[in-house]
Amino acid sequence: MIRRWRDASSVIIAARRNFPNFQKQQTAPIDYVVLTAQRSSKSSFLPDGYVFPGGVIEPQNDSSEQWSDLLKELQFRNLNLHLDDKTSGALNIYKTPNKEQLPRNISLRIAAIRETFEECGILLCRLPTEDKVSKFGHNLILNETEVAKFNSDSSPNKFYELCAQLKCFPDVWSLIEARNWLTPAFFKKRFDTVFFICCLDQTPPVQIDQGEISDFMWGTPQEYLALHKAGKLNLPPPQLYEFNEFTQFDSLQALADAAHKRHFCSDSCFLPVRFLLKDGAVIIMPGDSNYVVDPDEKDVQMKDVTIEDFRKRAVKHHRFEILGEGRVNFVKKL
């Protein structure tokens, strides 16, 4: 079968932030921010879009047996490469191809960590002394010279070599499974992407690569949604959806607890389907009464139906209603 998309993974990094006058505030503010990277305007996929760090898996490196050897060499006593993910048996992206040497749920995490470092200079790795499972992730801070040296290296195995040199290991244990998103068919480039959530107790410095990424932002879910609504930044549907979900949680601890309870994952692959209607468009997600399961369905044309009439036709709603002029309604009633 010809693959119509490439497998990829991304990390939603939520980090605790410090408030200068926290004790003086009458109401506790949201105590965490989320990282997005702005794609270059020259990008062939989602130009100028604000996305979570990540990219395509490279099986020859991300799924190499050398990672198992490194873990043994570093002598992590309490951690191994056998993770019991809730959705790994239900989603195709987690199925390990015969030629790959590591379980797919491990190599996808390594790919997301590698891409995050390449794009943003955040190294989500832990040292052998940090070998206990916790709800918060680990990261090592490298200076600008070290990050620049890594980015200028053309070796295909450079991420493994960096970890071996620093005697650290990608923190796969702190990346908690979240939703699996498949790019709709109306895009020329398509990716089957699994999201992971990683909570950090401090906000790490960011060093963007100035190639695929032109800028970055730390913001609360509410700030992202407000800026998107005002037309000041572009959030693709997966990011828009996840930020709407994150608004339920005001604290990093509550977000981490929910992630570990698998609140943000699903047995269904999220393939948005776009309906073009008389007065706008509606993007439908799994669970909606009007959801159409067809990975090659580009658009559903219903030019004689309004958004309101289309909503009335459904008992269950799981959708974005795009009304024009930047107005987007998120409707979830399942």
CSV table of C-alpha atoms in Angstrom, one decimal:
chain,number,residue,atom,x,y,z
A,1,MET,CA,0.0,0.0,0.0
A,2,ILE,CA,1.3,3.5,-0.9
A,3,ARG,CA,1.7,5.7,2.2
A,4,ARG,CA,0.0,9.0,1.7
A,5,TRP,CA,1.5,10.6,4.8
A,6,ARG,CA,4.6,10.5,7.0
A,7,ASP,CA,4.8,9.5,10.6
A,8,ALA,CA,5.8,12.2,13.0
A,9,SER,CA,5.6,13.2,16.7
A,10,SER,CA,5.4,16.4,18.7
A,11,VAL,CA,5.8,17.6,22.3
A,12,ILE,CA,3.5,19.9,24.1
A,13,ILE,CA,5.8,21.5,26.6
A,14,ALA,CA,4.0,23.1,29.6
A,15,ALA,CA,6.3,24.8,32.0
A,16,ARG,CA,5.8,26.6,35.3
A,17,ARG,CA,6.3,30.3,35.2
A,18,ASN,CA,7.3,32.8,37.9
A,19,PHE,CA,5.2,35.8,38.9
A,20,PRO,CA,7.1,38.8,40.3
A,21,ASN,CA,4.2,39.8,42.6
A,22,PHE,CA,2.5,36.5,43.1
A,23,GLN,CA,1.9,37.0,46.8
A,24,LYS,CA,0.1,40.3,46.2
A,25,GLN,CA,-2.4,38.9,43.7
A,26,GLN,CA,-5.9,38.5,45.0
A,27,THR,CA,-6.7,35.6,42.6
A,28,ALA,CA,-4.2,33.0,41.6
A,29,PRO,CA,-3.3,33.3,37.9
A,30,ILE,CA,-2.6,30.4,35.6
A,31,ASP,CA,0.9,29.2,36.8
A,32,TYR,CA,2.1,27.6,33.5
A,33,VAL,CA,2.8,28.5,29.9
A,34,VAL,CA,3.0,26.4,26.8
A,35,LEU,CA,5.7,26.5,24.1
A,36,THR,CA,4.9,27.0,20.4
A,37,ALA,CA,7.3,27.5,17.5
A,38,GLN,CA,6.4,29.7,14.5
A,39,ARG,CA,7.1,28.0,11.2
A,40,SER,CA,9.0,30.0,8.6
A,41,SER,CA,6.9,32.0,6.1
A,42,LYS,CA,8.8,30.0,3.4
A,43,SER,CA,7.7,26.6,4.8
A,44,SER,CA,5.8,24.4,2.4
A,45,PHE,CA,3.6,23.2,5.3
A,46,LEU,CA,1.7,25.6,7.6
A,47,PRO,CA,3.8,28.7,6.8
A,48,ASP,CA,3.7,31.2,9.7
A,49,GLY,CA,1.7,28.7,11.8
A,50,TYR,CA,2.4,28.4,15.5
A,51,VAL,CA,2.8,24.7,16.2
A,52,PHE,CA,4.2,22.4,18.9
A,53,PRO,CA,7.9,21.4,18.4
A,54,GLY,CA,8.3,18.1,16.6
A,55,GLY,CA,8.8,16.5,13.3
A,56,VAL,CA,9.2,13.3,11.2
A,57,ILE,CA,10.5,10.2,12.8
A,58,GLU,CA,13.9,8.9,11.4
A,59,PRO,CA,13.8,5.1,12.1
A,60,GLN,CA,17.4,4.5,11.2
A,61,ASN,CA,18.4,6.8,14.1
A,62,ASP,CA,15.4,7.1,16.4
A,63,SER,CA,14.7,3.4,16.5
A,64,SER,CA,18.3,2.1,16.6
A,65,GLU,CA,19.4,-0.5,19.1
A,66,GLN,CA,22.2,1.9,20.1
A,67,TRP,CA,19.7,3.6,22.4
A,68,SER,CA,19.2,0.4,24.4
A,69,ASP,CA,22.9,0.0,24.6
A,70,LEU,CA,23.3,3.6,25.9
A,71,LEU,CA,20.7,3.1,28.5
A,72,LYS,CA,22.6,0.0,29.8
A,73,GLU,CA,25.9,1.8,29.7
A,74,LEU,CA,24.5,4.7,31.7
A,75,GLN,CA,23.1,2.3,34.3
A,76,PHE,CA,19.7,3.7,34.9
A,77,ARG,CA,18.6,1.5,37.8
A,78,ASN,CA,14.8,2.1,37.9
A,79,LEU,CA,13.9,2.9,34.3
A,80,ASN,CA,13.7,0.8,31.1
A,81,LEU,CA,12.3,1.1,27.6
A,82,HIS,CA,9.0,-0.7,28.2
A,83,LEU,CA,6.2,1.8,28.5
A,84,ASP,CA,2.6,0.8,29.0
A,85,ASP,CA,0.7,3.3,26.9
A,86,LYS,CA,-3.1,3.2,26.9
A,87,THR,CA,-3.6,3.8,23.2
A,88,SER,CA,-0.6,1.9,21.7
A,89,GLY,CA,-2.6,-1.1,20.8
A,90,ALA,CA,-5.4,0.9,19.1
A,91,LEU,CA,-3.6,3.4,16.9
A,92,ASN,CA,-1.7,2.5,13.7
A,93,ILE,CA,1.1,4.9,14.4
A,94,TYR,CA,2.2,2.9,17.4
A,95,LYS,CA,2.6,-0.3,15.4
A,96,THR,CA,6.3,-1.2,15.2
A,97,PRO,CA,7.5,-2.0,11.6
A,98,ASN,CA,9.5,-5.2,11.4
A,99,LYS,CA,12.7,-3.5,10.4
A,100,GLU,CA,12.8,-1.2,13.5
A,101,GLN,CA,14.7,-2.2,16.6
A,102,LEU,CA,12.9,-0.3,19.3
A,103,PRO,CA,9.1,-0.3,20.1
A,104,ARG,CA,7.4,2.5,18.2
A,105,ASN,CA,6.1,4.2,21.4
A,106,ILE,CA,9.8,4.7,22.3
A,107,SER,CA,11.2,5.8,19.0
A,108,LEU,CA,8.4,8.3,18.5
A,109,ARG,CA,9.3,9.9,21.8
A,110,ILE,CA,13.0,10.0,20.9
A,111,ALA,CA,12.0,11.6,17.6
A,112,ALA,CA,10.0,14.3,19.3
A,113,ILE,CA,12.8,15.0,21.8
A,114,ARG,CA,15.4,15.2,19.0
A,115,GLU,CA,13.2,17.5,16.9
A,116,THR,CA,12.5,19.7,19.9
A,117,PHE,CA,16.2,20.2,20.5
A,118,GLU,CA,16.9,20.8,16.8
A,119,GLU,CA,14.2,23.4,16.5
A,120,CYS,CA,14.2,25.1,19.9
A,121,GLY,CA,17.4,24.1,21.7
A,122,ILE,CA,15.5,22.5,24.6
A,123,LEU,CA,17.2,19.2,25.5
A,124,LEU,CA,14.6,17.0,27.2
A,125,CYS,CA,17.1,14.5,28.6
A,126,ARG,CA,17.9,13.1,32.1
A,127,LEU,CA,21.1,12.0,33.8
A,128,PRO,CA,21.6,8.6,35.4
A,129,THR,CA,21.1,10.2,38.8
A,130,GLU,CA,17.6,11.2,37.8
A,131,ASP,CA,16.3,7.7,37.5
A,132,LYS,CA,13.0,7.9,39.3
A,133,VAL,CA,9.6,8.3,37.6
A,134,SER,CA,7.9,11.6,38.3
A,135,LYS,CA,5.1,13.8,36.8
A,136,PHE,CA,7.6,16.4,35.7
A,137,GLY,CA,10.2,16.1,33.0
A,138,HIS,CA,14.0,16.8,33.0
A,139,ASN,CA,16.0,19.0,30.7
A,140,LEU,CA,19.7,19.9,30.3
A,141,ILE,CA,20.7,23.5,29.4
A,142,LEU,CA,23.3,23.9,26.7
A,143,ASN,CA,24.9,27.3,25.9
A,144,GLU,CA,24.5,29.0,22.5
A,145,THR,CA,27.9,27.8,21.3
A,146,GLU,CA,27.0,24.2,22.0
A,147,VAL,CA,23.6,24.4,20.3
A,148,ALA,CA,25.1,26.2,17.3
A,149,LYS,CA,27.7,23.5,17.0
A,150,PHE,CA,25.1,20.8,17.1
A,151,ASN,CA,23.0,22.5,14.4
A,152,SER,CA,26.0,22.9,12.1
A,153,ASP,CA,26.9,19.2,12.4
A,154,SER,CA,25.7,17.2,9.3
A,155,SER,CA,26.1,13.8,10.8
A,156,PRO,CA,22.8,11.8,10.6
A,157,ASN,CA,23.5,10.3,14.0
A,158,LYS,CA,24.4,13.5,15.7
A,159,PHE,CA,21.6,13.4,18.3
A,160,TYR,CA,22.7,10.0,19.7
A,161,GLU,CA,26.3,11.2,19.6
A,162,LEU,CA,25.4,14.3,21.7
A,163,CYS,CA,23.6,12.2,24.3
A,164,ALA,CA,26.4,9.7,24.5
A,165,GLN,CA,28.9,12.6,25.0
A,166,LEU,CA,26.8,14.3,27.7
A,167,LYS,CA,26.1,10.9,29.3
A,168,CYS,CA,22.4,11.6,29.3
A,169,PHE,CA,19.3,9.8,27.9
A,170,PRO,CA,16.2,11.2,26.1
A,171,ASP,CA,13.5,11.6,28.8
A,172,VAL,CA,11.0,9.3,27.2
A,173,TRP,CA,9.4,8.5,30.6
A,174,SER,CA,8.2,12.1,31.0
A,175,LEU,CA,6.5,12.3,27.6
A,176,ILE,CA,2.9,11.3,28.3
A,177,GLU,CA,0.8,10.1,25.4
A,178,ALA,CA,-1.8,12.5,24.0
A,179,ARG,CA,-3.9,12.6,20.9
A,180,ASN,CA,-3.0,11.3,17.4
A,181,TRP,CA,-3.7,13.8,14.6
A,182,LEU,CA,-3.7,13.0,10.8
A,183,THR,CA,-3.4,15.9,8.4
A,184,PRO,CA,-6.6,16.3,6.3
A,185,ALA,CA,-6.5,15.4,2.6
A,186,PHE,CA,-6.9,19.0,1.4
A,187,PHE,CA,-3.2,19.5,2.4
A,188,LYS,CA,-0.5,18.6,-0.2
A,189,LYS,CA,1.8,17.4,2.6
A,190,ARG,CA,0.3,15.1,5.2
A,191,PHE,CA,1.6,13.8,8.5
A,192,ASP,CA,0.3,11.2,11.0
A,193,THR,CA,1.4,12.8,14.2
A,194,VAL,CA,1.2,11.7,17.8
A,195,PHE,CA,1.3,14.4,20.5
A,196,PHE,CA,3.0,13.9,23.8
A,197,ILE,CA,2.7,16.2,26.9
A,198,CYS,CA,5.8,17.1,29.0
A,199,CYS,CA,5.5,19.2,32.1
A,200,LEU,CA,8.5,21.1,33.4
A,201,ASP,CA,8.9,22.6,36.8
A,202,GLN,CA,10.8,25.6,35.3
A,203,THR,CA,10.6,27.5,32.0
A,204,PRO,CA,13.7,26.6,30.0
A,205,PRO,CA,15.6,29.0,27.6
A,206,VAL,CA,14.8,28.6,23.9
A,207,GLN,CA,17.3,28.8,21.1
A,208,ILE,CA,15.5,28.6,17.7
A,209,ASP,CA,17.3,27.2,14.7
A,210,GLN,CA,16.4,30.1,12.4
A,211,GLY,CA,15.7,27.6,9.6
A,212,GLU,CA,12.3,25.9,9.7
A,213,ILE,CA,11.5,28.1,12.7
A,214,SER,CA,11.3,31.9,12.7
A,215,ASP,CA,10.1,32.7,16.2
A,216,PHE,CA,8.7,31.1,19.3
A,217,MET,CA,6.2,32.0,22.1
A,218,TRP,CA,5.5,31.0,25.7
A,219,GLY,CA,1.9,31.7,26.6
A,220,THR,CA,-1.1,30.5,28.5
A,221,PRO,CA,-3.8,28.6,26.6
A,222,GLN,CA,-6.1,31.6,27.1
A,223,GLU,CA,-3.5,34.0,25.6
A,224,TYR,CA,-3.1,31.8,22.6
A,225,LEU,CA,-6.8,31.6,21.9
A,226,ALA,CA,-7.2,35.4,22.4
A,227,LEU,CA,-4.4,36.1,19.9
A,228,HIS,CA,-5.8,33.7,17.4
A,229,LYS,CA,-9.3,35.2,17.7
A,230,ALA,CA,-7.8,38.7,17.2
A,231,GLY,CA,-6.0,37.4,14.0
A,232,LYS,CA,-2.5,38.1,15.5
A,233,LEU,CA,-1.3,34.5,15.2
A,234,ASN,CA,-2.3,31.4,13.3
A,235,LEU,CA,-3.1,28.2,15.2
A,236,PRO,CA,-3.8,25.1,13.1
A,237,PRO,CA,-6.8,23.0,14.2
A,238,PRO,CA,-4.7,20.6,16.4
A,239,GLN,CA,-3.2,23.4,18.4
A,240,LEU,CA,-6.5,25.2,18.5
A,241,TYR,CA,-8.2,22.1,19.9
A,242,GLU,CA,-5.5,21.3,22.5
A,243,PHE,CA,-5.5,24.8,23.8
A,244,ASN,CA,-9.2,24.8,24.2
A,245,GLU,CA,-8.8,21.5,26.2
A,246,PHE,CA,-6.1,23.0,28.3
A,247,THR,CA,-8.3,25.9,29.5
A,248,GLN,CA,-9.9,23.4,32.0
A,249,PHE,CA,-6.6,23.5,34.0
A,250,ASP,CA,-5.4,26.5,35.9
A,251,SER,CA,-2.3,24.9,37.5
A,252,LEU,CA,0.6,22.9,36.1
A,253,GLN,CA,0.1,20.3,38.8
A,254,ALA,CA,-3.6,19.8,37.7
A,255,LEU,CA,-2.5,19.6,34.1
A,256,ALA,CA,0.2,17.0,34.9
A,257,ASP,CA,-2.2,15.0,37.0
A,258,ALA,CA,-4.7,14.9,34.1
A,259,ALA,CA,-2.0,14.0,31.6
A,260,HIS,CA,-1.0,11.0,33.7
A,261,LYS,CA,-4.6,9.9,34.0
A,262,ARG,CA,-4.6,9.9,30.1
A,263,HIS,CA,-7.1,12.7,29.9
A,264,PHE,CA,-5.6,14.0,26.7
A,265,CYS,CA,-5.4,10.8,24.7
A,266,SER,CA,-7.9,8.9,22.6
A,267,ASP,CA,-8.3,5.5,20.9
A,268,SER,CA,-9.3,7.3,17.8
A,269,CYS,CA,-7.1,9.0,15.3
A,270,PHE,CA,-8.2,12.7,15.0
A,271,LEU,CA,-8.6,13.4,11.3
A,272,PRO,CA,-10.4,16.7,10.9
A,273,VAL,CA,-13.0,16.8,8.1
A,274,ARG,CA,-14.0,20.1,6.6
A,275,PHE,CA,-17.6,20.9,5.5
A,276,LEU,CA,-17.9,24.0,3.3
A,277,LEU,CA,-21.3,25.6,4.0
A,278,LYS,CA,-23.3,28.6,2.9
A,279,ASP,CA,-22.0,31.0,5.5
A,280,GLY,CA,-18.6,29.5,6.4
A,281,ALA,CA,-17.0,26.2,7.2
A,282,VAL,CA,-17.2,23.6,9.9
A,283,ILE,CA,-14.3,21.3,10.9
A,284,ILE,CA,-15.6,18.0,12.4
A,285,MET,CA,-13.7,15.7,14.7
A,286,PRO,CA,-14.4,12.1,15.8
A,287,GLY,CA,-17.5,11.7,17.9
A,288,ASP,CA,-19.5,14.3,16.1
A,289,SER,CA,-22.8,13.0,14.6
A,290,ASN,CA,-21.7,14.3,11.2
A,291,TYR,CA,-18.2,12.8,11.3
A,292,VAL,CA,-17.2,11.1,8.0
A,293,VAL,CA,-14.4,8.5,8.3
A,294,ASP,CA,-12.5,8.8,5.0
A,295,PRO,CA,-8.8,9.6,5.1
A,296,ASP,CA,-9.0,10.7,1.5
A,297,GLU,CA,-12.0,13.0,1.8
A,298,LYS,CA,-10.8,16.5,0.9
A,299,ASP,CA,-14.0,18.6,1.5
A,300,VAL,CA,-17.7,18.0,1.9
A,301,GLN,CA,-19.6,20.7,-0.1
A,302,MET,CA,-23.0,21.7,1.3
A,303,LYS,CA,-23.4,25.3,0.0
A,304,ASP,CA,-27.1,25.4,0.6
A,305,VAL,CA,-26.8,24.7,4.3
A,306,THR,CA,-25.9,27.3,7.0
A,307,ILE,CA,-23.7,26.6,10.0
A,308,GLU,CA,-26.7,26.9,12.3
A,309,ASP,CA,-28.8,24.5,10.3
A,310,PHE,CA,-25.9,22.1,10.1
A,311,ARG,CA,-25.5,22.2,13.9
A,312,LYS,CA,-29.2,21.4,14.4
A,313,ARG,CA,-28.8,18.3,12.3
A,314,ALA,CA,-26.5,16.7,14.8
A,315,VAL,CA,-27.1,15.3,18.3
A,316,LYS,CA,-23.5,15.2,19.2
A,317,HIS,CA,-21.2,18.1,18.5
A,318,HIS,CA,-17.4,18.0,18.3
A,319,ARG,CA,-16.4,20.7,15.9
A,320,PHE,CA,-15.0,24.1,15.0
A,321,GLU,CA,-17.4,26.5,13.4
A,322,ILE,CA,-15.5,29.0,11.2
A,323,LEU,CA,-17.6,32.1,10.8
A,324,GLY,CA,-15.3,34.4,9.0
A,325,GLU,CA,-13.3,37.5,10.1
A,326,GLY,CA,-11.3,35.2,12.5
A,327,ARG,CA,-14.3,34.1,14.4
A,328,VAL,CA,-14.1,30.5,15.5
A,329,ASN,CA,-16.5,28.7,17.8
A,330,PHE,CA,-15.4,25.5,19.5
A,331,VAL,CA,-18.5,23.3,20.1
A,332,LYS,CA,-18.2,20.1,22.2
A,333,LYS,CA,-21.3,18.3,23.3
A,334,LEU,CA,-20.8,14.5,23.3
